[in-house]
Amino acid sequence: MAKLEAGISHFGSLQQRVRGVEIACWDERKLSAYYVSAGRPDLCAPAVICISREDETGAMLLGRLLPVIASRGMAALVLAYDDVSTSRHGRSEILSSCLDYLSTQQEIDVSRIGIYGEGLSAALATESALADRRFAAAVCDGGLWNWARTQASISWMTGTSHLLDDHLASAHRSRLARRLKCPILVVAGGRSIVSVPESIKLESDCSAARIDLRLLMPPLAPSPGGEFENFAVCDNDIFSWLEQKLAHTSAS
């Protein structure tokens, strides 16, 4: 936390834009989060709920995303995966409570709130976008993780190892994507839980059905020990997409 606070101080005006908050949830628990103000109280700004991956704290994600959020004129609510996932039967309700919290912030345009999850949080983002139609954009897994997990369970219980019928899989992917009423960005490969072949097929199915889904594969950068995922470039691409999709103000 000391390193994080020291890092925030280097961003100057951002030091006054970041604060720790507690959000009242439906089950009467308090959820700790970080709120990053858009920094312009006269602005009807978009906002993004950001959920860390399973091996990352909320503070770590905040420190990583601050440079990306800083100049975009958007607010953010940063959460830890562990804090959201512990409520097994109410994860979407917890994230709906986060939406309610953002709706009380005067600087936020409630019609321009997105959700962003990576790792297993990408699956949480999908669940929340399906459960709460207030989300205007979602960086999620498009339902691929739960689909793969369900198929693995069926194969284990039935003792079958044959390949899943591709037409059946495509139909399922398209049905789920149609239920997601907001634009979707799926990050595949690298540290993502989404496989590249499945995500390419999902993008193809959605393109044919005229569903607003885009696929992003993190670029690789060279290093003495080989190649590594360039997360800084990937983060910038993700928030550029969010900025574009949340750009339009509400009619009100």
Tab-separated table of C-alpha atoms in Angstrom:
chain	number	residue	atom	x	y	z
A	1	MET	CA	0.000	0.000	0.000
A	2	ALA	CA	2.897	2.371	0.736
A	3	LYS	CA	4.315	1.747	-2.733
A	4	LEU	CA	0.893	2.294	-4.272
A	5	GLU	CA	0.375	5.584	-2.439
A	6	ALA	CA	3.851	6.720	-3.455
A	7	GLY	CA	3.062	5.842	-7.046
A	8	ILE	CA	-0.218	7.735	-6.984
A	9	SER	CA	1.578	10.841	-5.685
A	10	HIS	CA	3.644	10.926	-8.886
A	11	PHE	CA	0.471	11.505	-10.880
A	12	GLY	CA	-0.086	14.887	-9.227
A	13	SER	CA	-3.765	15.728	-9.592
A	14	LEU	CA	-4.649	12.035	-9.466
A	15	GLN	CA	-3.701	12.002	-5.795
A	16	GLN	CA	-6.944	13.849	-5.080
A	17	ARG	CA	-8.955	11.649	-7.431
A	18	VAL	CA	-8.417	8.259	-5.762
A	19	ARG	CA	-10.150	7.228	-2.566
A	20	GLY	CA	-11.042	4.045	-0.756
A	21	VAL	CA	-14.789	3.432	-0.448
A	22	GLU	CA	-17.134	0.880	1.101
A	23	ILE	CA	-20.179	-0.238	-0.852
A	24	ALA	CA	-23.295	-1.559	0.858
A	25	CYS	CA	-24.313	-4.856	-0.764
A	26	TRP	CA	-27.644	-6.678	-0.866
A	27	ASP	CA	-26.522	-9.195	1.792
A	28	GLU	CA	-25.658	-6.356	4.242
A	29	ARG	CA	-21.914	-6.862	3.832
A	30	LYS	CA	-19.556	-3.999	3.041
A	31	LEU	CA	-17.436	-4.293	-0.088
A	32	SER	CA	-14.116	-2.421	-0.097
A	33	ALA	CA	-13.156	-0.770	-3.378
A	34	TYR	CA	-11.174	2.088	-4.868
A	35	TYR	CA	-12.997	4.918	-6.600
A	36	VAL	CA	-11.136	6.943	-9.217
A	37	SER	CA	-12.961	10.176	-9.967
A	38	ALA	CA	-13.122	11.466	-13.528
A	39	GLY	CA	-11.609	14.661	-12.118
A	40	ARG	CA	-14.100	17.051	-13.710
A	41	PRO	CA	-17.221	17.587	-11.566
A	42	ASP	CA	-18.879	19.555	-14.372
A	43	LEU	CA	-18.585	16.565	-16.694
A	44	CYS	CA	-21.233	13.865	-17.171
A	45	ALA	CA	-18.594	11.158	-17.340
A	46	PRO	CA	-18.582	7.452	-18.216
A	47	ALA	CA	-17.388	4.944	-15.629
A	48	VAL	CA	-15.993	1.399	-15.593
A	49	ILE	CA	-16.234	-1.256	-12.883
A	50	CYS	CA	-12.860	-3.046	-12.949
A	51	ILE	CA	-12.389	-6.466	-11.315
A	52	SER	CA	-8.893	-7.847	-10.768
A	53	ARG	CA	-7.842	-11.299	-11.889
A	54	GLU	CA	-7.812	-14.078	-9.301
A	55	ASP	CA	-4.106	-13.699	-8.427
A	56	GLU	CA	-4.208	-9.913	-8.121
A	57	THR	CA	-5.422	-7.571	-5.390
A	58	GLY	CA	-7.575	-4.545	-6.057
A	59	ALA	CA	-4.638	-2.289	-5.121
A	60	MET	CA	-2.398	-4.024	-7.677
A	61	LEU	CA	-4.975	-3.554	-10.431
A	62	LEU	CA	-5.480	0.074	-9.436
A	63	GLY	CA	-1.762	0.772	-9.640
A	64	ARG	CA	-1.578	-0.855	-13.063
A	65	LEU	CA	-4.599	0.916	-14.555
A	66	LEU	CA	-4.064	4.437	-13.205
A	67	PRO	CA	-1.818	5.521	-16.096
A	68	VAL	CA	-4.420	4.217	-18.563
A	69	ILE	CA	-7.403	5.882	-16.876
A	70	ALA	CA	-5.682	9.164	-15.981
A	71	SER	CA	-6.287	11.193	-19.144
A	72	ARG	CA	-9.476	9.614	-20.479
A	73	GLY	CA	-12.061	11.674	-18.572
A	74	MET	CA	-13.679	8.572	-17.110
A	75	ALA	CA	-14.257	7.312	-13.574
A	76	ALA	CA	-13.470	3.815	-12.333
A	77	LEU	CA	-14.457	1.556	-9.459
A	78	VAL	CA	-11.725	-1.023	-8.815
A	79	LEU	CA	-12.531	-4.291	-7.003
A	80	ALA	CA	-10.653	-7.447	-6.014
A	81	TYR	CA	-11.788	-10.769	-7.480
A	82	ASP	CA	-11.618	-12.470	-4.081
A	83	ASP	CA	-14.003	-9.937	-2.542
A	84	VAL	CA	-16.610	-10.500	-5.260
A	85	SER	CA	-16.251	-14.262	-5.741
A	86	THR	CA	-16.645	-15.182	-2.060
A	87	SER	CA	-20.412	-14.696	-2.358
A	88	ARG	CA	-21.066	-17.706	-4.586
A	89	HIS	CA	-24.787	-17.138	-5.069
A	90	GLY	CA	-24.805	-13.368	-5.189
A	91	ARG	CA	-21.891	-12.235	-7.346
A	92	SER	CA	-24.046	-10.477	-9.915
A	93	GLU	CA	-26.033	-8.843	-7.109
A	94	ILE	CA	-22.802	-7.509	-5.606
A	95	LEU	CA	-21.812	-5.951	-8.920
A	96	SER	CA	-25.322	-4.524	-9.284
A	97	SER	CA	-24.721	-2.855	-5.907
A	98	CYS	CA	-21.585	-1.335	-7.426
A	99	LEU	CA	-23.710	-0.004	-10.269
A	100	ASP	CA	-26.095	1.487	-7.711
A	101	TYR	CA	-23.133	3.156	-5.988
A	102	LEU	CA	-21.879	4.697	-9.238
A	103	SER	CA	-25.400	5.924	-9.996
A	104	THR	CA	-25.257	8.087	-6.852
A	105	GLN	CA	-22.115	9.905	-8.026
A	106	GLN	CA	-23.088	13.220	-9.547
A	107	GLU	CA	-20.266	13.185	-12.083
A	108	ILE	CA	-21.368	9.839	-13.598
A	109	ASP	CA	-23.623	9.390	-16.622
A	110	VAL	CA	-25.597	6.305	-15.556
A	111	SER	CA	-26.218	5.341	-19.187
A	112	ARG	CA	-22.464	4.998	-19.808
A	113	ILE	CA	-21.180	2.466	-17.296
A	114	GLY	CA	-19.038	-0.458	-18.442
A	115	ILE	CA	-17.571	-3.523	-16.750
A	116	TYR	CA	-14.095	-4.967	-17.172
A	117	GLY	CA	-12.804	-8.302	-15.896
A	118	GLU	CA	-9.744	-10.367	-16.690
A	119	GLY	CA	-8.872	-13.946	-15.822
A	120	LEU	CA	-11.785	-15.551	-13.977
A	121	SER	CA	-13.196	-12.058	-13.488
A	122	ALA	CA	-13.933	-12.030	-17.221
A	123	ALA	CA	-16.511	-14.757	-16.532
A	124	LEU	CA	-17.924	-12.669	-13.654
A	125	ALA	CA	-18.227	-9.726	-16.029
A	126	THR	CA	-20.231	-11.874	-18.450
A	127	GLU	CA	-22.578	-13.019	-15.682
A	128	SER	CA	-23.130	-9.442	-14.546
A	129	ALA	CA	-23.733	-8.081	-18.043
A	130	LEU	CA	-26.340	-10.822	-18.555
A	131	ALA	CA	-28.014	-10.129	-15.203
A	132	ASP	CA	-28.011	-6.325	-15.283
A	133	ARG	CA	-28.934	-4.540	-18.507
A	134	ARG	CA	-27.611	-1.207	-17.224
A	135	PHE	CA	-24.116	-2.036	-18.457
A	136	ALA	CA	-23.317	-0.190	-21.683
A	137	ALA	CA	-20.158	-2.171	-22.552
A	138	ALA	CA	-18.446	-5.307	-21.242
A	139	VAL	CA	-14.873	-6.580	-21.398
A	140	CYS	CA	-15.623	-10.216	-20.611
A	141	ASP	CA	-15.245	-13.814	-21.784
A	142	GLY	CA	-18.460	-13.882	-23.806
A	143	GLY	CA	-19.589	-16.906	-21.808
A	144	LEU	CA	-16.848	-19.178	-23.149
A	145	TRP	CA	-15.479	-20.179	-19.729
A	146	ASN	CA	-18.798	-21.373	-18.306
A	147	TRP	CA	-19.579	-23.135	-21.594
A	148	ALA	CA	-16.257	-24.995	-21.545
A	149	ARG	CA	-16.672	-25.864	-17.874
A	150	THR	CA	-20.187	-27.217	-18.463
A	151	GLN	CA	-19.034	-29.354	-21.375
A	152	ALA	CA	-16.109	-30.715	-19.336
A	153	SER	CA	-18.516	-31.667	-16.535
A	154	ILE	CA	-20.837	-33.448	-18.970
A	155	SER	CA	-17.916	-35.347	-20.520
A	156	TRP	CA	-16.685	-36.386	-17.073
A	157	MET	CA	-20.112	-37.573	-15.908
A	158	THR	CA	-20.932	-39.449	-19.103
A	159	GLY	CA	-17.459	-40.807	-19.691
A	160	THR	CA	-17.436	-39.485	-23.254
A	161	SER	CA	-14.352	-38.013	-24.841
A	162	HIS	CA	-15.653	-37.309	-28.348
A	163	LEU	CA	-15.440	-33.807	-29.711
A	164	LEU	CA	-18.426	-31.532	-29.247
A	165	ASP	CA	-20.530	-31.013	-32.349
A	166	ASP	CA	-19.342	-27.706	-33.819
A	167	HIS	CA	-22.824	-26.649	-34.961
A	168	LEU	CA	-24.195	-27.149	-31.461
A	169	ALA	CA	-21.320	-25.149	-29.949
A	170	SER	CA	-21.775	-22.332	-32.473
A	171	ALA	CA	-25.511	-22.166	-31.792
A	172	HIS	CA	-24.895	-21.941	-28.050
A	173	ARG	CA	-22.288	-19.194	-28.459
A	174	SER	CA	-24.576	-17.148	-30.678
A	175	ARG	CA	-27.546	-17.506	-28.305
A	176	LEU	CA	-25.490	-16.333	-25.362
A	177	ALA	CA	-23.987	-13.413	-27.280
A	178	ARG	CA	-27.485	-12.267	-28.292
A	179	ARG	CA	-28.441	-12.158	-24.607
A	180	LEU	CA	-25.585	-9.732	-23.979
A	181	LYS	CA	-27.301	-6.548	-25.097
A	182	CYS	CA	-24.207	-4.326	-24.863
A	183	PRO	CA	-21.040	-4.220	-27.005
A	184	ILE	CA	-18.552	-6.952	-26.010
A	185	LEU	CA	-14.750	-7.144	-26.032
A	186	VAL	CA	-13.193	-10.584	-25.518
A	187	VAL	CA	-9.479	-10.823	-24.700
A	188	ALA	CA	-8.000	-14.181	-25.734
A	189	GLY	CA	-4.644	-15.892	-25.446
A	190	GLY	CA	-1.823	-15.056	-23.057
A	191	ARG	CA	-3.024	-15.003	-19.442
A	192	SER	CA	-6.682	-15.048	-20.513
A	193	ILE	CA	-8.939	-18.000	-19.649
A	194	VAL	CA	-10.331	-17.816	-23.194
A	195	SER	CA	-8.696	-19.975	-25.871
A	196	VAL	CA	-7.811	-18.351	-29.175
A	197	PRO	CA	-9.619	-20.881	-31.468
A	198	GLU	CA	-12.878	-20.649	-29.482
A	199	SER	CA	-12.774	-16.865	-29.377
A	200	ILE	CA	-12.074	-16.616	-33.119
A	201	LYS	CA	-15.097	-18.830	-33.781
A	202	LEU	CA	-17.194	-16.726	-31.408
A	203	GLU	CA	-16.174	-13.542	-33.199
A	204	SER	CA	-17.027	-15.118	-36.546
A	205	ASP	CA	-20.455	-16.264	-35.321
A	206	CYS	CA	-21.210	-12.826	-33.885
A	207	SER	CA	-20.081	-11.046	-37.043
A	208	ALA	CA	-22.458	-13.190	-39.094
A	209	ALA	CA	-25.273	-12.406	-36.648
A	210	ARG	CA	-24.362	-8.682	-36.601
A	211	ILE	CA	-23.585	-8.770	-32.886
A	212	ASP	CA	-21.186	-6.094	-31.660
A	213	LEU	CA	-18.347	-8.301	-30.409
A	214	ARG	CA	-14.648	-7.642	-30.931
A	215	LEU	CA	-11.721	-9.971	-30.258
A	216	LEU	CA	-8.439	-8.675	-28.822
A	217	MET	CA	-5.259	-10.753	-28.553
A	218	PRO	CA	-2.526	-9.200	-26.380
A	219	PRO	CA	0.647	-8.373	-28.334
A	220	LEU	CA	3.913	-10.072	-27.440
A	221	ALA	CA	7.140	-8.181	-26.763
A	222	PRO	CA	10.661	-9.617	-27.112
A	223	SER	CA	12.869	-10.168	-24.058
A	224	PRO	CA	16.206	-11.907	-23.408
A	225	GLY	CA	14.329	-14.946	-22.107
A	226	GLY	CA	11.875	-15.101	-25.007
A	227	GLU	CA	8.570	-13.300	-25.559
A	228	PHE	CA	6.202	-11.941	-22.937
A	229	GLU	CA	2.702	-10.504	-22.995
A	230	ASN	CA	2.820	-6.718	-23.314
A	231	PHE	CA	0.101	-5.954	-20.765
A	232	ALA	CA	0.661	-2.170	-20.969
A	233	VAL	CA	-0.253	-2.085	-24.662
A	234	CYS	CA	-3.146	-4.474	-24.043
A	235	ASP	CA	-4.533	-2.326	-21.200
A	236	ASN	CA	-4.363	0.741	-23.434
A	237	ASP	CA	-6.196	-1.069	-26.257
A	238	ILE	CA	-8.899	-2.251	-23.831
A	239	PHE	CA	-9.577	1.197	-22.427
A	240	SER	CA	-9.443	2.778	-25.880
A	241	TRP	CA	-12.262	0.401	-26.836
A	242	LEU	CA	-14.180	1.254	-23.637
A	243	GLU	CA	-13.658	4.955	-24.263
A	244	GLN	CA	-15.074	4.580	-27.765
A	245	LYS	CA	-18.082	2.486	-26.732
A	246	LEU	CA	-18.945	4.766	-23.785
A	247	ALA	CA	-18.381	7.972	-25.750
A	248	HIS	CA	-21.997	8.890	-26.468
A	249	THR	CA	-23.896	10.817	-23.826
A	250	SER	CA	-27.411	9.878	-22.823
A	251	ALA	CA	-30.394	11.659	-24.353
A	252	SER	CA	-31.182	13.231	-21.010
